[in-house]
Amino acid sequence: MSSTLATDRSAEASESGSTAPLLEITGLGVSYGRRAVVRGSARRTRVLADVGLTVRAGEIVGIIGETGSGKTTLARATVGLVRPDAGSIQFDGRDLTALGRSELRDFRRSGRVQYMFQDPLRSQDPDLTVRQIVAEPFAAIGALSRQERAVRAEEALSLVGLDAAEIGSRTPGQISGGQRQRVSLARAIVTRPQLLLSDEPVSALDASNRNLVLGLLDRLRRELGLAVVVISHDLGSLAGIADRVAVLYRGRLVEQGPISEVLEYPRHPYTALLTASAPSVRSGHRLLPAELRAPVGRDPWPDDVGCVFAPRCRFADDACRTEPRPAAVGGPSVPQDHESGAPEASAGDEASAAGHTVVCHHAGSWRARLG
Amino acid sequence: MSRPAEATVEPLRAESAPSTGAHTHVPASAAPVLTVEGLDVTIGRTVRAVRDVSFSLARGEAVGLVGESGSGKSLTCRSVLGVLPPGCRVADGRITLSPSTDTAADGATDADVATLPASESAELTALPRKQWNAIRGRRIGAVFQDPASYLNPSLTVGGQLAEQLRVGRGLSRSEAYARAVELFAAVGLHRPAELYHQYPHELSGGMLQRVLIAIAVSCEPELLIADEATTALDVVIQAEILELLQSLRKEQGLALLLVTHDLAVVAESCDRVVVMYAGEIVEDGPTTEVLAAPAHPYTEALLRVASIGDWGRRELDIIPGRPPETGADLPGCRFADRCAYVTKECTAGPVALRTLDGGRRARCLRPAGPSGETRSAAAADPGLPVPQGAAL
């Protein structure tokens, strides 16, 4: 069942030397059951298909994509909160998808992988103090003595730049939004995890606090060697800290690679649309979003055949409509120039092609069709 | 939709570049549509959350109101709409909605003008509750952050727009249907006739926001207030909504008050920017000039932490410290304890909003000049944290 973008692994290996990846997801598929609201509509909705992702210790990987693209599901599957129905999730050499119920529970309780939830107000018990919240991962499994927990909680709080003496005995309602998010981060790192999955850690924060929290993630990965997966839609600040980025669209990975390269020179039209749409205080040289949107009034595209982005893609043609999407599970292999996505001009440029994969029929040619 | 949208974006960027160009599409003599003078809003009896806020909007002008949460920007725009939260009241100041002089000449509203309440100057702070109905939804439209919560889940979206048209403009049932379908098409919704019969839960967040914009502009208001209207949306949809607001502004001569915490959004879409901090305006002026050379240290700090559209690895700056408690009474500048250039005089007494060259104002004793010369004597950013991301 486990198929992946073959280039992923080889390219990653060459990029980061011989270190074995901490997390290696291959061919991941997740679908949710749906109840029959309307007659006969009970079926499973595929939310992730054939997703591959590799994360090494000390690396920050960003995941971007729109609402409903499967970002959160990918993160939840990684911590074992959602059962995948295809593919494998190797964490430190162990296949999480093969674990039984109680083994998975033990794994989650080991605190080696932590999840930082999107909304701190809703993921923090309003009646607990900050100290108790941070020590919760231990309290939940009955580990450590009361004093040891307090020491570890203070340690974690100081790692995120909070003074336990000052805010340790306050409740979430009595601290600011930026502090709450840092408390969430402290709770996530108190077990000294190897991997942190952070779901939209900054979407509710203003620019200064956003930079503060992302800066902390950056510091933690350097000081603790923590591997971090950050889900964010703020491309600019993500670019400031992340090493690599994976772009999801409707449950499929459409592009993946070193973040500055992917954002600077997107090879997938969807990534290009994302970067063009991101607001910035300087008007630059970049493409205009309107240049990348599909013309209005085009015939509806058939769903589930061909490229997943084709219905919204300005550059889609019959090939995108009918040919199975490149690198689909069990699908025919894609011609090399398509999969590598390198434009003809820079096909020989190995440095820029390293680890940069794109799933597009016209990855190398769509730019030429811009007006 | 994509073509006209493109057309509206390009000229905007081009024309906001030169200093005088920002207002080119606004008639030079344009009387302000909205004037806010000396606005004070208090929470409870004593907490002054908004202090002495004055600004104005001309017809067809887009003004961005920027600030962190708690800066008073939302209270300011809610005062204009007359929908302050319980316990808050306008303690002082005037909010004047002027008739847009050329509405009648436009003929845009032709017969409907008669059925509308007379477009006359209205002082909103003292307006009796009943008269608000003639203003809110008709002369001032508004869209907010969470579109789903402003629509009735048990009525079709088309029905809700038609209701507004029938109540607000006195259209008949069939006229309202026809106009609603037109409006849905005008805000870029596909298959408007089918969409008319859909319920809010069947639509995505971006589509709902378009529906709300259609409702907000259905009575052809003079002013549209967008309070964090794009904050909850994806970047792709956000860009589409901002383009839509721009094209409405162009086509209908709508004045737009865009309230946001994101300086980048203002940079993309506003002629002028008003920066608020701890309840006060600290700087305002034409967007391009303010962003090119901020006069107030807070604007400078905001700019430093904003998205710069550069995808390289870089230091993520922060603004050290935190804003004062809402309504705190401080003797001097309210930004002083976070300011890198603070001196003794800053905390000695109140700092007035001074008028600078080029239609700009700043509440700073030593505002930076166009090239930052005034403050350059101060040590270079002593208050900044040590950059963190230098390694790797």
PDB file of C-alpha atoms in Angstrom, chain A residues 7-175:
ATOM      1  CA  THR A   7      12.063  11.526  -5.385  1.00  0.00           C
ATOM      2  CA  ASP A   8      11.205  12.540  -1.832  1.00  0.00           C
ATOM      3  CA  ARG A   9      13.427  10.146  -0.055  1.00  0.00           C
ATOM      4  CA  SER A  10      16.387  10.186  -2.354  1.00  0.00           C
ATOM      5  CA  ALA A  11      16.470  13.945  -2.500  1.00  0.00           C
ATOM      6  CA  GLU A  12      16.034  14.367   1.230  1.00  0.00           C
ATOM      7  CA  ALA A  13      18.778  11.891   1.956  1.00  0.00           C
ATOM      8  CA  SER A  14      21.213  13.707  -0.260  1.00  0.00           C
ATOM      9  CA  GLU A  15      20.237  17.002   1.311  1.00  0.00           C
ATOM     10  CA  SER A  16      20.605  16.218   4.979  1.00  0.00           C
ATOM     11  CA  GLY A  17      23.379  13.709   4.886  1.00  0.00           C
ATOM     12  CA  SER A  18      22.960  10.353   6.515  1.00  0.00           C
ATOM     13  CA  THR A  19      20.693  11.178   9.463  1.00  0.00           C
ATOM     14  CA  ALA A  20      17.733   8.866   9.438  1.00  0.00           C
ATOM     15  CA  PRO A  21      14.468  10.750   9.330  1.00  0.00           C
ATOM     16  CA  LEU A  22      12.612  10.996  12.619  1.00  0.00           C
ATOM     17  CA  LEU A  23       9.252  10.919  10.951  1.00  0.00           C
ATOM     18  CA  GLU A  24       8.609   9.351   7.608  1.00  0.00           C
ATOM     19  CA  ILE A  25       5.113   9.317   6.223  1.00  0.00           C
ATOM     20  CA  THR A  26       4.558   7.450   2.987  1.00  0.00           C
ATOM     21  CA  GLY A  27       1.458   7.097   0.856  1.00  0.00           C
ATOM     22  CA  LEU A  28      -0.795   8.210   3.669  1.00  0.00           C
ATOM     23  CA  GLY A  29      -4.521   8.028   3.005  1.00  0.00           C
ATOM     24  CA  VAL A  30      -7.257   9.011   5.432  1.00  0.00           C
ATOM     25  CA  SER A  31     -10.973   9.042   4.886  1.00  0.00           C
ATOM     26  CA  TYR A  32     -13.821   9.942   7.125  1.00  0.00           C
ATOM     27  CA  GLY A  33     -17.115   8.130   7.200  1.00  0.00           C
ATOM     28  CA  ARG A  34     -20.167  10.197   6.465  1.00  0.00           C
ATOM     29  CA  ARG A  35     -23.650   9.484   7.674  1.00  0.00           C
ATOM     30  CA  ALA A  36     -26.485   9.356   5.203  1.00  0.00           C
ATOM     31  CA  VAL A  37     -28.024  12.786   5.608  1.00  0.00           C
ATOM     32  CA  VAL A  38     -29.664  12.624   2.216  1.00  0.00           C
ATOM     33  CA  ARG A  39     -30.761   9.222   0.925  1.00  0.00           C
ATOM     34  CA  GLY A  40     -27.917   7.128  -0.322  1.00  0.00           C
ATOM     35  CA  SER A  41     -25.236   9.648   0.536  1.00  0.00           C
ATOM     36  CA  ALA A  42     -23.481   7.463   3.092  1.00  0.00           C
ATOM     37  CA  ARG A  43     -19.981   6.983   1.851  1.00  0.00           C
ATOM     38  CA  ARG A  44     -16.492   7.744   2.867  1.00  0.00           C
ATOM     39  CA  THR A  45     -14.947  11.089   2.123  1.00  0.00           C
ATOM     40  CA  ARG A  46     -11.326  10.908   1.199  1.00  0.00           C
ATOM     41  CA  VAL A  47      -9.483  13.708   2.967  1.00  0.00           C
ATOM     42  CA  LEU A  48      -5.895  12.653   2.386  1.00  0.00           C
ATOM     43  CA  ALA A  49      -4.507  10.596  -0.456  1.00  0.00           C
ATOM     44  CA  ASP A  50      -0.969   9.458  -1.055  1.00  0.00           C
ATOM     45  CA  VAL A  51       0.733  11.996   1.154  1.00  0.00           C
ATOM     46  CA  GLY A  52       4.426  11.585   1.843  1.00  0.00           C
ATOM     47  CA  LEU A  53       6.364  13.700   4.309  1.00  0.00           C
ATOM     48  CA  THR A  54       9.754  13.375   5.936  1.00  0.00           C
ATOM     49  CA  VAL A  55      10.888  15.267   9.010  1.00  0.00           C
ATOM     50  CA  ARG A  56      14.328  15.079  10.596  1.00  0.00           C
ATOM     51  CA  ALA A  57      15.436  16.038  14.080  1.00  0.00           C
ATOM     52  CA  GLY A  58      15.967  19.774  14.406  1.00  0.00           C
ATOM     53  CA  GLU A  59      14.035  20.523  11.269  1.00  0.00           C
ATOM     54  CA  ILE A  60      10.996  22.747  10.868  1.00  0.00           C
ATOM     55  CA  VAL A  61       8.580  21.710   8.161  1.00  0.00           C
ATOM     56  CA  GLY A  62       5.678  23.962   7.254  1.00  0.00           C
ATOM     57  CA  ILE A  63       2.387  22.684   5.918  1.00  0.00           C
ATOM     58  CA  ILE A  64       0.282  25.141   3.995  1.00  0.00           C
ATOM     59  CA  GLY A  65      -3.016  24.889   2.188  1.00  0.00           C
ATOM     60  CA  GLU A  66      -6.542  26.219   2.379  1.00  0.00           C
ATOM     61  CA  THR A  67      -9.336  25.256   4.759  1.00  0.00           C
ATOM     62  CA  GLY A  68     -10.339  21.657   4.202  1.00  0.00           C
ATOM     63  CA  SER A  69      -7.126  20.716   2.448  1.00  0.00           C
ATOM     64  CA  GLY A  70      -6.295  18.117   5.096  1.00  0.00           C
ATOM     65  CA  LYS A  71      -3.541  19.910   7.017  1.00  0.00           C
ATOM     66  CA  THR A  72      -5.028  19.216  10.414  1.00  0.00           C
ATOM     67  CA  THR A  73      -5.939  15.647   9.495  1.00  0.00           C
ATOM     68  CA  LEU A  74      -2.345  15.015   8.479  1.00  0.00           C
ATOM     69  CA  ALA A  75      -1.120  16.248  11.839  1.00  0.00           C
ATOM     70  CA  ARG A  76      -3.771  14.343  13.765  1.00  0.00           C
ATOM     71  CA  ALA A  77      -2.970  11.136  11.925  1.00  0.00           C
ATOM     72  CA  THR A  78       0.674  11.593  12.832  1.00  0.00           C
ATOM     73  CA  VAL A  79      -0.040  11.647  16.566  1.00  0.00           C
ATOM     74  CA  GLY A  80      -2.432   8.728  16.225  1.00  0.00           C
ATOM     75  CA  LEU A  81      -5.644  10.658  16.786  1.00  0.00           C
ATOM     76  CA  VAL A  82      -6.961   9.554  13.393  1.00  0.00           C
ATOM     77  CA  ARG A  83      -6.529   6.076  11.928  1.00  0.00           C
ATOM     78  CA  PRO A  84      -5.200   6.187   8.385  1.00  0.00           C
ATOM     79  CA  ASP A  85      -6.570   3.681   5.890  1.00  0.00           C
ATOM     80  CA  ALA A  86      -3.525   3.592   3.667  1.00  0.00           C
ATOM     81  CA  GLY A  87       0.172   4.172   3.904  1.00  0.00           C
ATOM     82  CA  SER A  88       2.561   4.105   6.801  1.00  0.00           C
ATOM     83  CA  ILE A  89       3.808   6.501   9.445  1.00  0.00           C
ATOM     84  CA  GLN A  90       7.307   5.619  10.599  1.00  0.00           C
ATOM     85  CA  PHE A  91       8.341   7.404  13.757  1.00  0.00           C
ATOM     86  CA  ASP A  92      11.895   6.754  14.844  1.00  0.00           C
ATOM     87  CA  GLY A  93      11.887   3.456  13.004  1.00  0.00           C
ATOM     88  CA  ARG A  94       8.530   2.270  14.307  1.00  0.00           C
ATOM     89  CA  ASP A  95       5.413   1.981  12.186  1.00  0.00           C
ATOM     90  CA  LEU A  96       2.608   3.734  14.051  1.00  0.00           C
ATOM     91  CA  THR A  97      -0.078   2.441  11.728  1.00  0.00           C
ATOM     92  CA  ALA A  98       0.784  -1.126  12.740  1.00  0.00           C
ATOM     93  CA  LEU A  99       0.368  -0.472  16.455  1.00  0.00           C
ATOM     94  CA  GLY A 100      -2.562  -1.927  18.301  1.00  0.00           C
ATOM     95  CA  ARG A 101      -4.953   0.162  20.334  1.00  0.00           C
ATOM     96  CA  SER A 102      -3.143  -0.067  23.638  1.00  0.00           C
ATOM     97  CA  GLU A 103       0.283   0.193  22.058  1.00  0.00           C
ATOM     98  CA  LEU A 104      -0.806   3.368  20.327  1.00  0.00           C
ATOM     99  CA  ARG A 105      -2.120   4.701  23.602  1.00  0.00           C
ATOM    100  CA  ASP A 106       1.166   3.939  25.312  1.00  0.00           C
ATOM    101  CA  PHE A 107       2.985   5.637  22.495  1.00  0.00           C
ATOM    102  CA  ARG A 108       0.852   8.752  22.801  1.00  0.00           C
ATOM    103  CA  ARG A 109       1.364   8.780  26.548  1.00  0.00           C
ATOM    104  CA  SER A 110       5.120   8.494  26.174  1.00  0.00           C
ATOM    105  CA  GLY A 111       5.087  12.163  25.186  1.00  0.00           C
ATOM    106  CA  ARG A 112       7.603  11.664  22.406  1.00  0.00           C
ATOM    107  CA  VAL A 113       5.277  13.309  19.945  1.00  0.00           C
ATOM    108  CA  GLN A 114       3.240  16.276  21.111  1.00  0.00           C
ATOM    109  CA  TYR A 115       0.421  18.138  19.507  1.00  0.00           C
ATOM    110  CA  MET A 116      -0.201  21.817  19.999  1.00  0.00           C
ATOM    111  CA  PHE A 117      -3.849  22.545  19.391  1.00  0.00           C
ATOM    112  CA  GLN A 118      -5.153  25.374  17.304  1.00  0.00           C
ATOM    113  CA  ASP A 119      -7.197  27.318  19.827  1.00  0.00           C
ATOM    114  CA  PRO A 120      -5.575  27.710  23.256  1.00  0.00           C
ATOM    115  CA  LEU A 121      -8.760  29.030  24.809  1.00  0.00           C
ATOM    116  CA  ARG A 122     -10.548  25.832  23.941  1.00  0.00           C
ATOM    117  CA  SER A 123      -7.701  23.443  24.620  1.00  0.00           C
ATOM    118  CA  GLN A 124      -6.860  24.830  28.042  1.00  0.00           C
ATOM    119  CA  ASP A 125      -9.048  24.100  31.023  1.00  0.00           C
ATOM    120  CA  PRO A 126     -10.332  27.494  32.161  1.00  0.00           C
ATOM    121  CA  ASP A 127     -10.311  26.395  35.795  1.00  0.00           C
ATOM    122  CA  LEU A 128      -6.717  25.226  35.964  1.00  0.00           C
ATOM    123  CA  THR A 129      -3.782  27.479  36.660  1.00  0.00           C
ATOM    124  CA  VAL A 130      -1.018  27.889  34.146  1.00  0.00           C
ATOM    125  CA  ARG A 131       1.246  25.659  36.242  1.00  0.00           C
ATOM    126  CA  GLN A 132      -1.358  22.890  36.323  1.00  0.00           C
ATOM    127  CA  ILE A 133      -2.022  23.194  32.603  1.00  0.00           C
ATOM    128  CA  VAL A 134       1.644  22.834  31.749  1.00  0.00           C
ATOM    129  CA  ALA A 135       2.013  19.829  34.070  1.00  0.00           C
ATOM    130  CA  GLU A 136      -1.119  18.165  32.648  1.00  0.00           C
ATOM    131  CA  PRO A 137       0.702  15.716  30.354  1.00  0.00           C
ATOM    132  CA  PHE A 138       2.243  14.180  33.481  1.00  0.00           C
ATOM    133  CA  ALA A 139      -0.925  14.397  35.552  1.00  0.00           C
ATOM    134  CA  ALA A 140      -2.867  12.627  32.814  1.00  0.00           C
ATOM    135  CA  ILE A 141      -0.646   9.561  33.010  1.00  0.00           C
ATOM    136  CA  GLY A 142       0.214   9.783  36.694  1.00  0.00           C
ATOM    137  CA  ALA A 143       3.914  10.176  36.050  1.00  0.00           C
ATOM    138  CA  LEU A 144       6.363  11.945  38.336  1.00  0.00           C
ATOM    139  CA  SER A 145       5.792  13.271  41.799  1.00  0.00           C
ATOM    140  CA  ARG A 146       4.009  16.524  42.435  1.00  0.00           C
ATOM    141  CA  GLN A 147       7.272  18.345  43.045  1.00  0.00           C
ATOM    142  CA  GLU A 148       8.987  16.941  39.979  1.00  0.00           C
ATOM    143  CA  ARG A 149       6.022  18.001  37.877  1.00  0.00           C
ATOM    144  CA  ALA A 150       6.216  21.527  39.258  1.00  0.00           C
ATOM    145  CA  VAL A 151       9.930  21.706  38.483  1.00  0.00           C
ATOM    146  CA  ARG A 152       9.415  20.449  34.939  1.00  0.00           C
ATOM    147  CA  ALA A 153       6.518  22.862  34.415  1.00  0.00           C
ATOM    148  CA  GLU A 154       8.624  25.813  35.503  1.00  0.00           C
ATOM    149  CA  GLU A 155      11.429  24.668  33.282  1.00  0.00           C
ATOM    150  CA  ALA A 156       9.079  24.480  30.294  1.00  0.00           C
ATOM    151  CA  LEU A 157       7.592  27.878  31.082  1.00  0.00           C
ATOM    152  CA  SER A 158      11.002  29.478  31.212  1.00  0.00           C
ATOM    153  CA  LEU A 159      11.903  27.851  27.897  1.00  0.00           C
ATOM    154  CA  VAL A 160       9.024  29.744  26.279  1.00  0.00           C
ATOM    155  CA  GLY A 161      10.012  32.950  28.016  1.00  0.00           C
ATOM    156  CA  LEU A 162       7.298  33.020  30.661  1.00  0.00           C
ATOM    157  CA  ASP A 163       7.919  33.692  34.314  1.00  0.00           C
ATOM    158  CA  ALA A 164       6.278  30.978  36.400  1.00  0.00           C
ATOM    159  CA  ALA A 165       6.353  33.187  39.470  1.00  0.00           C
ATOM    160  CA  GLU A 166       4.452  35.874  37.628  1.00  0.00           C
ATOM    161  CA  ILE A 167       1.760  33.984  35.760  1.00  0.00           C
ATOM    162  CA  GLY A 168       2.041  30.427  37.103  1.00  0.00           C
ATOM    163  CA  SER A 169      -0.974  30.724  39.345  1.00  0.00           C
ATOM    164  CA  ARG A 170      -3.221  32.552  36.894  1.00  0.00           C
ATOM    165  CA  THR A 171      -5.926  30.897  34.815  1.00  0.00           C
ATOM    166  CA  PRO A 172      -6.062  31.068  30.997  1.00  0.00           C
ATOM    167  CA  GLY A 173      -8.673  33.809  31.200  1.00  0.00           C
ATOM    168  CA  GLN A 174      -6.285  36.054  33.081  1.00  0.00           C
ATOM    169  CA  ILE A 175      -3.438  36.082  30.585  1.00  0.00           C
TER     170      ILE A 175
END
